[in-house]
Amino acid sequence: MKIKLLLPLFILFYNGNFIYSQGNTYSVSNISDELKKNANAVIRLNDIQIVIESQRKIKTSLHRVVTVLNEKGDRYLNAGVGFDNYIKVKSIQAIVFDEFGEEIKKIKKKDFIDHSAVDGGTLYSDSRVLFMAYTPIKYPYTVSFTCEIESVSTALTPMWRPINDYYVSIEKDTYTLNDFANLGLRFKEKNFDGYNIVSNTTNTSLSYAISNVPSLKPEDLSPSFSKITPQVMVATEKFHYNGVDGQAKDWMEFGAWIKNSLLDGRNEVTEKTKQAILSLVEGIDDPLEKAKKIYEFVQENTRYISVQVGIGGIQPIAAIEVDKVKYGDCKGLTNYTQSLLEIAGITSYYSVVESGREIVDFDTDFASLAQGDHIILGIPAEDKMIWLDCTSQVHPFGFIGSFTDNRNVLAIKGNTGEIIKTTVYPDKDNYQLTTAEVELNPDASIASDVSIKTKGIQYDKRFGIERESKKNVIEYYKEYWSNVNNLEVLDYTFENNKEIVEFTETIKLYASNYASSSGDKLIFAPNTFNKNSFVPNRYRNRRLPVEIQRGYLDEDVFIYKVPMDFEVESIPDNIQIKNKFGEYSAEYIVRDNEIQYKRKLLISKGDFTKSDYDSYRNFRKKVASNDDSKIILKKTSNHD
């Protein structure tokens, strides 16, 4: 009886390293002090084994053992797996151990929670996830998680990326892949320098292992993990995705596959819509003006909602369906917009991009379906490209902002693919001009009219406020000007000029006791409305390089009316700083009963060495210190 009970476990979990040891193998005392230092969790083992059996069959086995040292470490368990109609979970199990390595709970497949893998923004999807439901009663504890999945989609071969987050250390992480189908294995190793990695690669197999990696602590202004930690990108020349075969060894061929297998035949719209588009652009000669009209038509007549069923994960809904239901995801809306542009005779490029505020590039010499999570549209215009995010109902024509700016994307040009870069917003174009006339009163209060004009990425950060409620707007300004005590927002207006992509905020405000009153003196900070107090953290031994992904330029002009019977007793010296990180200047001009304060702060984007960090930090310290400078006014005489 015992043999019959143990045999299934042996078959299930013996797969190379998949053997449960007896005794206290998972005792926390076995973890070295070096790996516990600055760690919320320790990965005792993360073993991925991949077998490609055919173009339409790939098996993946995972054994992951994580010791959670405290409550913050729960997030590193990753004891779950996604599945859909094309991914089958063959087995899944978890065992929980206490700090001494003694088993306290076994969680079988039926005990895992089956939940949708998407949020409420998705209309329908077959993507689901099985995840372990366990509430720890004591820390530390250890979870040994095992699963086996089988998929038809060889287009999404798992990559190796052992280091994924801060505050987690690694005892051992291994990855093996065998391409028994001989599909044309391709791989690219990145960021191996500085890590002790054991590897063995052939034309049909990969093997990697890394051991005893201490946790990384986050450092201000460090590059993304994808730029500084080891990873191996993996793909096969022949592949399959949810019913569609493909073959590609580079981006040109990959683009051809997208065009021929995913896009062709999906650009038809109703005759009614076709006539509406022709009427919309009638009499307009400029192709970009035509494109602008069509983009605004899409914004006004459709809405975004995600569709992720089967091939729908990468193939757009047919344009005629979007035309009918008036909604679609990024793929569907982009394909629809491209179809309408075709009616007007305008060329555009369906383009795949990795979206998000963090800039992530497509690898120019390694093509894979794993890169990219969003679709945008490029329109060639003489020597530049006009980019449209067809899911946005609010962005101006040709403005994509920080969601997809300055990164390599795959553009489908005709019957091929090409890597090109999206719009780069130069530092000085990410501009903010703040002007104010400030009435400084003898009772230390101020009344002011403030204007803020923004362009570029700074526009992108601010123009959304016009759609907020009055309550939220007032709270926003109180937070934005948190350095101004007792702030009252009396009135505000917004102007969103989409033609030149400029947003203007005009605010009337009052604040009691803004200045400090001391005897016959008033003391106040002249940088009332754009004080920059950011100083990056100090590190005794900086480990990571420095990256500033986006630069910007702020200019400020504030005019203070000095109260009657007061004069300037003390005013800061003018200052000007210029270095490779940017520029800073502050100038004070006193004439009659006015003080004009002019300030400029330019932060330059760039990549810098870790040895540059202290210099950059000192630069920001000087900015913060000068932004906090004070003017002292002294009363000159008394009047009835």
XYZ file of C-alpha atoms in Angstrom:
640
model
C 0.000 0.000 0.000
C 2.748 2.429 0.914
C 4.545 1.787 -2.372
C 1.364 2.490 -4.334
C 0.844 5.750 -2.476
C 4.416 6.956 -2.915
C 4.743 6.031 -6.579
C 2.475 8.800 -7.919
C 4.417 11.403 -5.919
C 7.674 10.113 -7.314
C 6.370 10.316 -10.864
C 4.891 13.751 -10.282
C 7.874 15.406 -8.678
C 10.844 13.493 -9.986
C 11.937 15.477 -12.994
C 15.646 16.115 -12.745
C 15.853 17.940 -9.436
C 12.235 17.350 -8.414
C 12.865 15.164 -5.378
C 11.573 15.954 -1.930
C 14.209 15.323 0.701
C 13.353 14.180 4.176
C 14.522 15.791 7.368
C 15.098 19.499 7.804
C 16.392 20.402 4.330
C 14.186 23.483 4.353
C 15.101 24.611 7.843
C 15.726 28.341 7.936
C 18.898 27.677 9.918
C 20.440 26.203 6.746
C 20.315 29.601 5.004
C 23.577 31.522 5.198
C 23.646 34.874 6.959
C 24.769 36.507 3.709
C 21.552 35.453 1.985
C 19.365 36.543 4.899
C 20.877 40.024 4.954
C 18.506 42.660 3.554
C 16.161 39.912 2.346
C 12.432 39.522 2.862
C 12.537 36.126 1.190
C 15.097 33.572 0.021
C 14.602 31.475 -3.104
C 15.962 28.121 -2.012
C 15.391 26.625 -5.441
C 13.826 27.790 -8.666
C 14.134 25.045 -11.260
C 12.538 25.408 -14.690
C 12.695 22.509 -17.141
C 11.343 22.940 -20.658
C 10.870 20.304 -23.318
C 9.773 21.235 -26.842
C 8.289 18.068 -28.330
C 6.901 19.525 -31.545
C 5.951 22.841 -33.147
C 2.641 22.551 -31.324
C 3.676 21.023 -28.018
C 5.841 22.406 -25.234
C 6.011 21.108 -21.667
C 7.242 23.149 -18.726
C 7.971 21.858 -15.229
C 8.628 24.166 -12.301
C 9.886 23.450 -8.814
C 10.089 26.577 -6.688
C 11.023 26.617 -3.011
C 10.804 29.966 -1.218
C 11.477 30.772 2.409
C 9.482 33.802 3.477
C 11.285 35.641 6.276
C 8.654 38.262 7.060
C 5.307 39.627 5.944
C 6.863 41.642 3.116
C 8.233 38.427 1.653
C 4.828 36.869 0.912
C 4.771 38.497 -2.517
C 7.779 36.456 -3.683
C 6.068 33.072 -3.383
C 4.676 33.099 -6.923
C 2.872 29.867 -6.107
C 0.491 29.921 -9.034
C 0.214 29.312 -12.755
C -1.784 30.780 -15.606
C -3.800 28.730 -18.061
C -6.370 29.002 -20.839
C -7.852 26.860 -23.584
C -4.360 26.301 -24.998
C -2.408 25.846 -21.757
C -3.232 22.827 -19.624
C -2.170 22.403 -16.017
C -1.137 18.760 -15.811
C -0.257 18.853 -12.099
C 0.132 21.377 -9.328
C 0.897 21.092 -5.617
C 2.361 23.035 -2.730
C 3.755 21.981 0.632
C 4.231 24.417 3.498
C 7.047 23.956 6.031
C 7.723 25.720 9.321
C 10.999 27.418 10.174
C 12.508 24.080 11.210
C 11.691 22.447 7.860
C 8.824 20.389 9.235
C 5.782 19.942 6.991
C 2.689 21.743 8.290
C 0.326 21.771 5.295
C -0.099 20.141 1.892
C -2.137 21.939 -0.753
C -3.425 19.795 -3.616
C -4.745 20.880 -7.002
C -8.356 20.938 -5.828
C -7.373 23.335 -3.035
C -5.889 25.980 -5.365
C -8.095 28.952 -6.173
C -9.220 29.230 -9.801
C -9.595 32.897 -10.701
C -9.802 35.074 -13.800
C -6.392 36.394 -14.777
C -7.753 39.738 -16.007
C -9.393 42.752 -14.442
C -12.699 44.478 -15.048
C -11.326 46.318 -18.079
C -11.464 43.131 -20.128
C -14.733 42.316 -21.871
C -14.078 38.620 -22.187
C -11.065 36.373 -21.776
C -10.229 32.712 -21.352
C -7.106 33.536 -19.313
C -7.256 32.171 -15.780
C -4.866 31.498 -12.935
C -4.562 28.829 -10.262
C -2.955 30.225 -7.137
C -2.227 28.918 -3.688
C -4.464 30.129 -0.896
C -2.483 30.160 2.327
C -2.478 32.581 5.244
C 0.693 32.223 7.290
C 0.305 32.054 11.044
C 3.979 32.536 11.793
C 7.163 33.732 10.126
C 9.451 32.473 8.764
C 7.951 29.665 6.709
C 8.803 27.850 3.484
C 6.683 26.801 0.519
C 7.699 24.147 -1.985
C 5.614 24.653 -5.122
C 5.588 22.298 -8.099
C 3.624 22.316 -11.306
C 3.676 20.933 -14.829
C 1.966 22.606 -17.747
C 1.536 21.687 -21.378
C 0.904 24.200 -24.134
C 0.485 24.332 -27.894
C 2.123 27.784 -28.013
C 5.814 27.365 -28.694
C 5.898 31.060 -29.647
C 6.120 32.010 -25.960
C 9.023 29.888 -24.746
C 9.808 30.939 -21.149
C 12.977 33.012 -20.800
C 15.490 32.719 -17.959
C 15.492 35.661 -15.606
C 16.632 34.557 -12.151
C 16.709 37.977 -10.455
C 13.331 39.684 -10.619
C 13.055 41.951 -7.622
C 14.699 43.653 -4.694
C 14.978 42.224 -1.169
C 15.036 38.604 -2.332
C 18.160 36.426 -2.399
C 18.819 33.209 -4.291
C 20.331 29.955 -3.102
C 19.934 28.253 -6.457
C 18.190 28.970 -9.742
C 18.423 26.600 -12.697
C 16.997 26.539 -16.210
C 17.148 23.787 -18.803
C 15.564 23.598 -22.241
C 15.623 20.804 -24.815
C 14.347 21.371 -28.347
C 13.620 17.794 -29.375
C 11.591 19.065 -32.339
C 14.622 20.879 -33.771
C 12.618 24.058 -34.425
C 15.680 26.300 -34.745
C 16.565 27.327 -31.205
C 17.560 30.972 -30.821
C 18.764 32.632 -27.638
C 20.532 35.748 -26.408
C 22.400 36.160 -23.122
C 22.376 39.568 -21.453
C 23.974 41.177 -18.378
C 26.073 38.153 -17.348
C 29.080 40.239 -16.270
C 29.614 40.238 -12.524
C 27.596 37.075 -11.937
C 28.895 33.541 -11.504
C 26.741 31.661 -14.003
C 27.328 28.084 -15.081
C 26.052 27.468 -18.600
C 26.044 24.826 -21.301
C 24.458 25.507 -24.683
C 24.102 23.614 -27.965
C 22.028 24.066 -31.105
C 19.104 22.293 -29.423
C 19.605 22.726 -25.681
C 20.236 25.322 -22.992
C 21.341 24.935 -19.399
C 21.964 27.733 -16.893
C 22.528 27.832 -13.148
C 23.257 30.572 -10.643
C 23.822 30.170 -6.913
C 24.211 32.193 -3.725
C 23.102 35.607 -4.978
C 22.598 38.135 -2.139
C 19.550 40.371 -2.268
C 19.694 43.694 -4.020
C 18.551 46.827 -2.235
C 16.831 49.471 -4.340
C 18.848 52.580 -5.083
C 17.440 55.861 -6.340
C 17.757 56.446 -10.080
C 19.004 52.944 -10.862
C 18.228 51.361 -14.260
C 15.472 48.781 -14.659
C 16.187 45.159 -13.782
C 16.152 44.235 -17.471
C 19.290 46.352 -17.947
C 21.349 45.207 -14.971
C 20.452 41.606 -14.109
C 21.111 38.358 -16.010
C 18.601 37.081 -18.488
C 18.437 34.777 -21.482
C 15.931 35.575 -24.190
C 14.676 32.401 -25.882
C 12.715 31.703 -29.061
C 12.520 29.192 -31.890
C 12.619 29.907 -35.605
C 9.524 27.766 -36.156
C 6.694 28.285 -33.713
C 2.982 28.068 -33.098
C 0.521 30.359 -31.329
C -3.033 29.270 -30.534
C -3.896 27.797 -33.905
C -1.448 29.711 -36.091
C 1.929 28.386 -37.236
C 4.785 30.741 -37.885
C 8.427 30.981 -38.873
C 10.805 33.869 -38.257
C 14.468 34.294 -37.409
C 14.547 38.118 -37.395
C 12.250 41.118 -37.123
C 11.727 41.353 -40.886
C 10.321 37.828 -41.011
C 8.459 38.313 -37.757
C 6.765 41.388 -39.174
C 5.811 39.423 -42.273
C 4.207 36.755 -40.070
C 2.164 39.385 -38.223
C 1.058 40.942 -41.503
C 0.164 37.702 -43.293
C -1.192 35.645 -40.392
C -2.754 38.231 -38.077
C -3.707 41.322 -40.081
C -4.576 40.402 -43.659
C -8.285 40.396 -44.412
C -9.265 42.274 -41.255
C -9.458 45.814 -42.627
C -12.958 45.948 -44.110
C -15.573 48.379 -42.744
C -19.181 49.040 -43.675
C -19.996 51.068 -46.763
C -21.720 53.591 -44.494
C -18.526 54.177 -42.512
C -16.460 54.336 -45.688
C -18.674 57.112 -47.066
C -18.590 58.899 -43.716
C -14.776 58.935 -43.768
C -14.644 60.165 -47.362
C -17.079 62.933 -46.468
C -15.071 63.775 -43.340
C -11.854 64.443 -45.286
C -13.470 65.948 -48.389
C -11.749 69.180 -49.411
C -8.709 68.563 -47.181
C -5.416 68.315 -49.077
C -2.952 67.877 -46.205
C -2.624 64.142 -45.377
C -1.896 64.895 -41.723
C -5.013 67.016 -41.432
C -6.969 64.121 -42.873
C -5.333 61.754 -40.403
C -6.146 64.111 -37.539
C -9.819 64.202 -38.505
C -9.949 60.407 -38.677
C -8.146 59.987 -35.347
C -10.622 62.344 -33.682
C -13.459 60.386 -35.316
C -12.149 57.191 -33.704
C -11.766 58.943 -30.335
C -15.330 60.211 -30.435
C -16.984 57.037 -31.718
C -15.186 54.149 -29.987
C -14.017 53.128 -26.554
C -11.314 50.868 -25.257
C -12.031 47.468 -23.749
C -9.741 44.449 -23.722
C -10.419 41.210 -25.593
C -8.080 38.301 -24.817
C -9.583 35.054 -26.079
C -7.415 32.550 -27.959
C -5.552 34.135 -30.854
C -7.221 37.382 -29.737
C -4.283 37.828 -27.421
C -2.225 38.978 -30.397
C -4.675 39.240 -33.337
C -6.933 42.288 -33.673
C -10.696 42.080 -33.878
C -11.726 42.599 -37.487
C -12.299 46.268 -38.304
C -15.877 45.565 -39.350
C -16.591 44.190 -35.863
C -15.184 47.314 -34.208
C -17.246 49.323 -36.668
C -20.341 47.475 -35.479
C -19.860 47.372 -31.689
C -17.854 50.630 -31.331
C -15.270 49.206 -28.974
C -12.011 47.265 -29.129
C -8.685 46.700 -27.451
C -5.403 48.271 -28.533
C -5.060 45.819 -31.424
C -8.620 46.207 -32.615
C -8.724 50.009 -32.360
C -5.347 50.399 -34.051
C -6.341 48.078 -36.896
C -9.647 49.946 -37.191
C -7.931 53.344 -37.334
C -5.477 52.032 -39.916
C -8.391 50.741 -41.989
C -10.067 54.160 -41.942
C -6.801 55.870 -42.878
C -6.490 53.507 -45.859
C -9.880 54.742 -47.109
C -8.444 58.263 -47.146
C -5.283 57.077 -48.917
C -3.012 57.501 -45.902
C -0.223 55.033 -45.160
C 0.261 53.924 -41.570
C 2.196 51.271 -39.683
C 0.648 48.885 -37.167
C 3.332 48.777 -34.463
C 4.057 46.605 -31.432
C 5.506 48.336 -28.341
C 6.389 47.604 -24.718
C 4.317 50.213 -22.907
C 4.648 51.847 -19.515
C 6.284 54.848 -17.900
C 9.554 52.929 -17.718
C 11.185 52.990 -21.136
C 11.740 49.411 -22.387
C 13.211 48.849 -25.846
C 12.689 45.993 -28.247
C 15.960 44.142 -28.694
C 17.033 45.140 -32.192
C 18.718 41.836 -33.053
C 16.507 39.306 -31.289
C 12.971 38.816 -32.547
C 10.389 37.221 -30.262
C 6.695 37.349 -29.515
C 7.497 37.833 -25.824
C 8.466 41.435 -26.479
C 5.666 43.979 -26.579
C 2.338 44.361 -24.790
C 0.607 47.194 -26.652
C -0.177 48.336 -30.200
C 0.156 51.874 -31.556
C 0.022 53.391 -35.022
C 2.759 55.242 -36.891
C 2.098 57.623 -39.781
C 5.129 58.557 -41.925
C 5.330 62.278 -42.568
C 8.344 63.499 -44.548
C 11.359 63.069 -42.232
C 9.469 62.090 -39.083
C 6.863 59.676 -37.770
C 3.556 60.734 -36.232
C 2.495 58.311 -33.505
C -1.060 57.641 -32.353
C -2.310 55.686 -29.364
C -5.715 54.634 -30.645
C -6.916 53.549 -27.185
C -6.784 57.112 -25.848
C -9.861 59.260 -26.087
C -8.126 62.312 -24.631
C -4.608 62.652 -26.040
C -4.011 65.167 -28.835
C -3.276 63.949 -32.327
C 0.389 62.956 -32.617
C 1.105 63.039 -28.890
C 1.818 59.731 -27.118
C 3.346 60.977 -23.868
C 5.314 58.852 -21.426
C 3.363 55.631 -22.029
C 5.149 54.756 -25.273
C 7.756 57.478 -25.875
C 11.435 57.089 -26.828
C 11.639 53.320 -27.364
C 12.297 50.786 -30.099
C 9.122 49.238 -31.487
C 8.291 46.779 -34.252
C 6.555 48.557 -37.122
C 4.794 46.481 -39.799
C 5.766 48.149 -43.059
C 4.126 46.567 -46.066
C 4.980 42.882 -45.889
C 7.890 43.114 -43.477
C 8.874 44.298 -40.040
C 11.291 47.045 -38.988
C 12.528 48.282 -35.621
C 12.068 52.045 -35.310
C 11.988 54.471 -32.399
C 8.940 56.349 -31.155
C 8.837 60.054 -30.387
C 11.672 61.393 -28.265
C 10.697 64.386 -26.153
C 13.908 66.406 -25.600
C 14.622 67.680 -22.105
C 13.830 71.305 -22.899
C 10.575 70.358 -24.642
C 9.284 68.800 -21.410
C 8.612 72.313 -20.295
C 6.798 74.005 -17.471
C 6.480 77.762 -17.046
C 5.014 78.996 -13.777
C 4.287 82.684 -13.344
C 2.666 84.451 -10.419
C 1.863 87.869 -9.106
C 1.870 87.702 -5.329
C 0.447 90.275 -2.955
C 2.339 89.921 0.323
C 0.329 91.488 3.136
C 1.544 92.938 6.464
C -0.351 90.189 8.308
C 1.933 87.631 6.576
C -0.819 86.377 4.257
C -0.540 86.166 0.477
C -3.025 86.508 -2.353
C -1.923 85.379 -5.776
C -2.845 84.671 -9.347
C -0.790 81.753 -10.635
C -0.394 80.463 -14.180
C 1.171 77.106 -15.088
C 1.845 76.239 -18.713
C 3.109 72.759 -19.567
C 4.329 71.022 -22.706
C 5.790 67.626 -23.605
C 5.927 65.016 -20.865
C 4.990 67.670 -18.308
C 1.784 68.268 -20.287
C 1.118 64.535 -20.087
C 1.457 64.629 -16.301
C -0.987 67.511 -15.796
C -3.687 67.774 -18.448
C -5.798 65.026 -16.881
C -6.744 67.328 -14.018
C -9.318 69.052 -16.230
C -11.499 65.943 -16.002
C -11.458 65.826 -12.215
C -14.180 67.033 -9.820
C -13.848 70.375 -8.064
C -13.137 68.591 -4.787
C -10.319 66.577 -6.334
C -8.862 69.630 -8.062
C -8.682 71.558 -4.807
C -7.132 68.601 -3.006
C -4.636 68.248 -5.841
C -3.424 71.840 -5.483
C -3.214 71.592 -1.722
C -0.992 68.559 -2.155
C 1.003 70.104 -5.000
C 1.650 73.219 -2.921
C 1.994 71.432 0.395
C 4.735 73.908 1.321
C 2.062 76.636 1.505
C 0.211 76.397 4.787
C -3.454 77.363 5.028
C -3.882 77.361 1.255
C -7.293 78.295 -0.094
C -8.062 77.765 -3.790
C -10.534 80.526 -4.642
C -10.945 79.854 -8.343
C -9.338 78.001 -11.248
C -9.671 77.625 -14.998
C -8.042 75.277 -17.508
C -7.198 75.639 -21.184
C -6.149 72.534 -23.105
C -4.736 73.619 -26.450
C -4.458 70.343 -28.366
C -3.214 72.063 -31.510
C 0.102 73.047 -29.930
C -0.176 70.477 -27.092
C -0.052 72.984 -24.267
C -2.032 72.931 -21.045
C -2.620 76.103 -19.041
C -3.809 76.247 -15.449
C -4.875 79.568 -13.965
C -5.411 79.540 -10.213
C -6.500 82.269 -7.830
C -5.507 81.536 -4.236
C -5.053 82.895 -0.764
C -2.981 81.688 2.191
C -2.911 83.116 5.681
C 0.374 83.213 7.569
C 2.481 82.214 4.597
C 5.325 84.386 5.804
C 6.793 84.188 9.280
C 6.300 87.284 11.381
C 9.023 88.116 13.874
C 8.760 91.487 15.535
C 8.956 94.069 12.781
C 10.097 91.536 10.182
C 8.457 89.292 7.601
C 10.379 86.217 6.477
C 9.257 84.197 3.466
C 10.520 81.779 0.802
C 10.252 83.381 -2.649
C 9.894 79.987 -4.330
C 6.271 79.650 -3.347
C 4.904 77.691 -6.297
C 7.575 75.316 -7.605
C 9.752 74.308 -4.696
C 11.823 71.230 -5.517
C 12.939 69.451 -2.370
C 13.961 66.144 -3.958
C 17.338 64.885 -2.785
C 18.141 61.248 -3.622
C 19.131 58.977 -0.781
C 22.714 58.707 0.377
C 24.463 55.351 -0.059
C 27.711 54.492 1.631
C 28.632 52.080 -1.174
C 26.574 52.707 -4.273
C 26.269 49.452 -6.271
C 24.200 50.368 -9.323
C 24.701 52.833 -12.186
C 22.547 55.921 -12.558
C 19.867 56.461 -15.162
C 17.704 59.519 -15.705
C 15.192 58.360 -18.328
C 13.554 61.719 -18.979
C 14.749 65.249 -18.518
C 12.712 68.418 -18.120
C 12.916 72.181 -17.911
C 11.132 74.355 -15.352
C 11.142 78.134 -15.523
C 9.505 80.338 -12.923
C 8.858 84.060 -12.669
C 7.222 85.276 -9.451
C 6.643 88.972 -8.728
C 6.077 89.916 -5.089
C 4.522 93.199 -4.105
C 6.163 94.336 -0.899
C 3.744 95.722 1.709
C 3.758 99.421 2.453
C 6.297 100.456 5.081
C 8.462 97.394 4.469
C 11.820 97.166 2.759
C 14.245 94.382 1.926
C 16.677 93.693 4.734
C 18.160 90.452 3.436
C 17.917 88.668 0.112
C 19.789 85.589 -1.197
C 22.621 85.974 -3.679
C 21.976 85.127 -7.299
C 23.175 81.646 -8.164
C 23.980 79.749 -11.328
C 25.043 76.091 -11.612
C 25.762 74.160 -14.791
C 27.054 70.606 -15.104
C 26.424 67.373 -17.027
C 23.307 66.694 -14.950
C 21.601 69.963 -15.864
C 21.374 73.595 -14.909
C 20.019 75.652 -12.036
C 19.765 79.387 -11.590
C 17.967 81.788 -9.288
C 17.934 85.543 -9.749
C 16.482 88.295 -7.536
C 15.638 91.747 -8.887
C 14.439 94.474 -6.489
C 12.843 97.623 -7.816
C 10.566 100.039 -5.970
C 8.067 97.951 -4.021
C 8.515 94.771 -6.054
C 10.764 91.743 -5.888
C 11.098 89.649 -9.010
C 12.234 86.065 -8.490
C 13.377 84.210 -11.616
C 14.312 80.551 -11.431
C 15.378 77.872 -13.890
C 15.872 74.138 -13.364
C 16.984 71.875 -16.205
C 17.417 68.158 -15.499
C 19.203 66.279 -18.288
C 18.384 62.701 -19.173
C 21.317 60.331 -19.452
C 23.184 57.269 -18.270
C 25.850 57.828 -15.640
C 28.275 55.673 -13.686
C 27.752 54.817 -10.040
C 30.696 57.090 -9.226
C 28.674 60.014 -10.658
C 25.928 59.493 -8.114
C 27.412 61.583 -5.302
C 27.967 64.504 -7.674
C 24.379 64.296 -8.872
C 23.138 64.091 -5.293
C 25.164 67.183 -4.355
C 23.651 69.011 -7.315
C 20.143 68.179 -6.123
C 21.057 69.187 -2.558
C 22.094 72.623 -3.815
C 18.843 72.941 -5.766
C 16.759 71.978 -2.714
C 18.726 74.279 -0.442
C 18.413 77.290 -2.734
C 14.741 76.606 -3.372
C 14.275 76.963 0.371
C 16.100 80.303 0.584
C 14.411 83.116 2.493
C 13.880 86.840 1.993
C 13.658 89.075 5.053
C 11.605 92.249 4.964
C 11.878 94.877 7.700
C 9.295 97.441 8.655
C 10.553 100.955 8.093
C 7.984 103.179 9.844
C 4.475 103.284 11.294
C 1.468 104.964 9.735
C -2.001 105.484 11.073
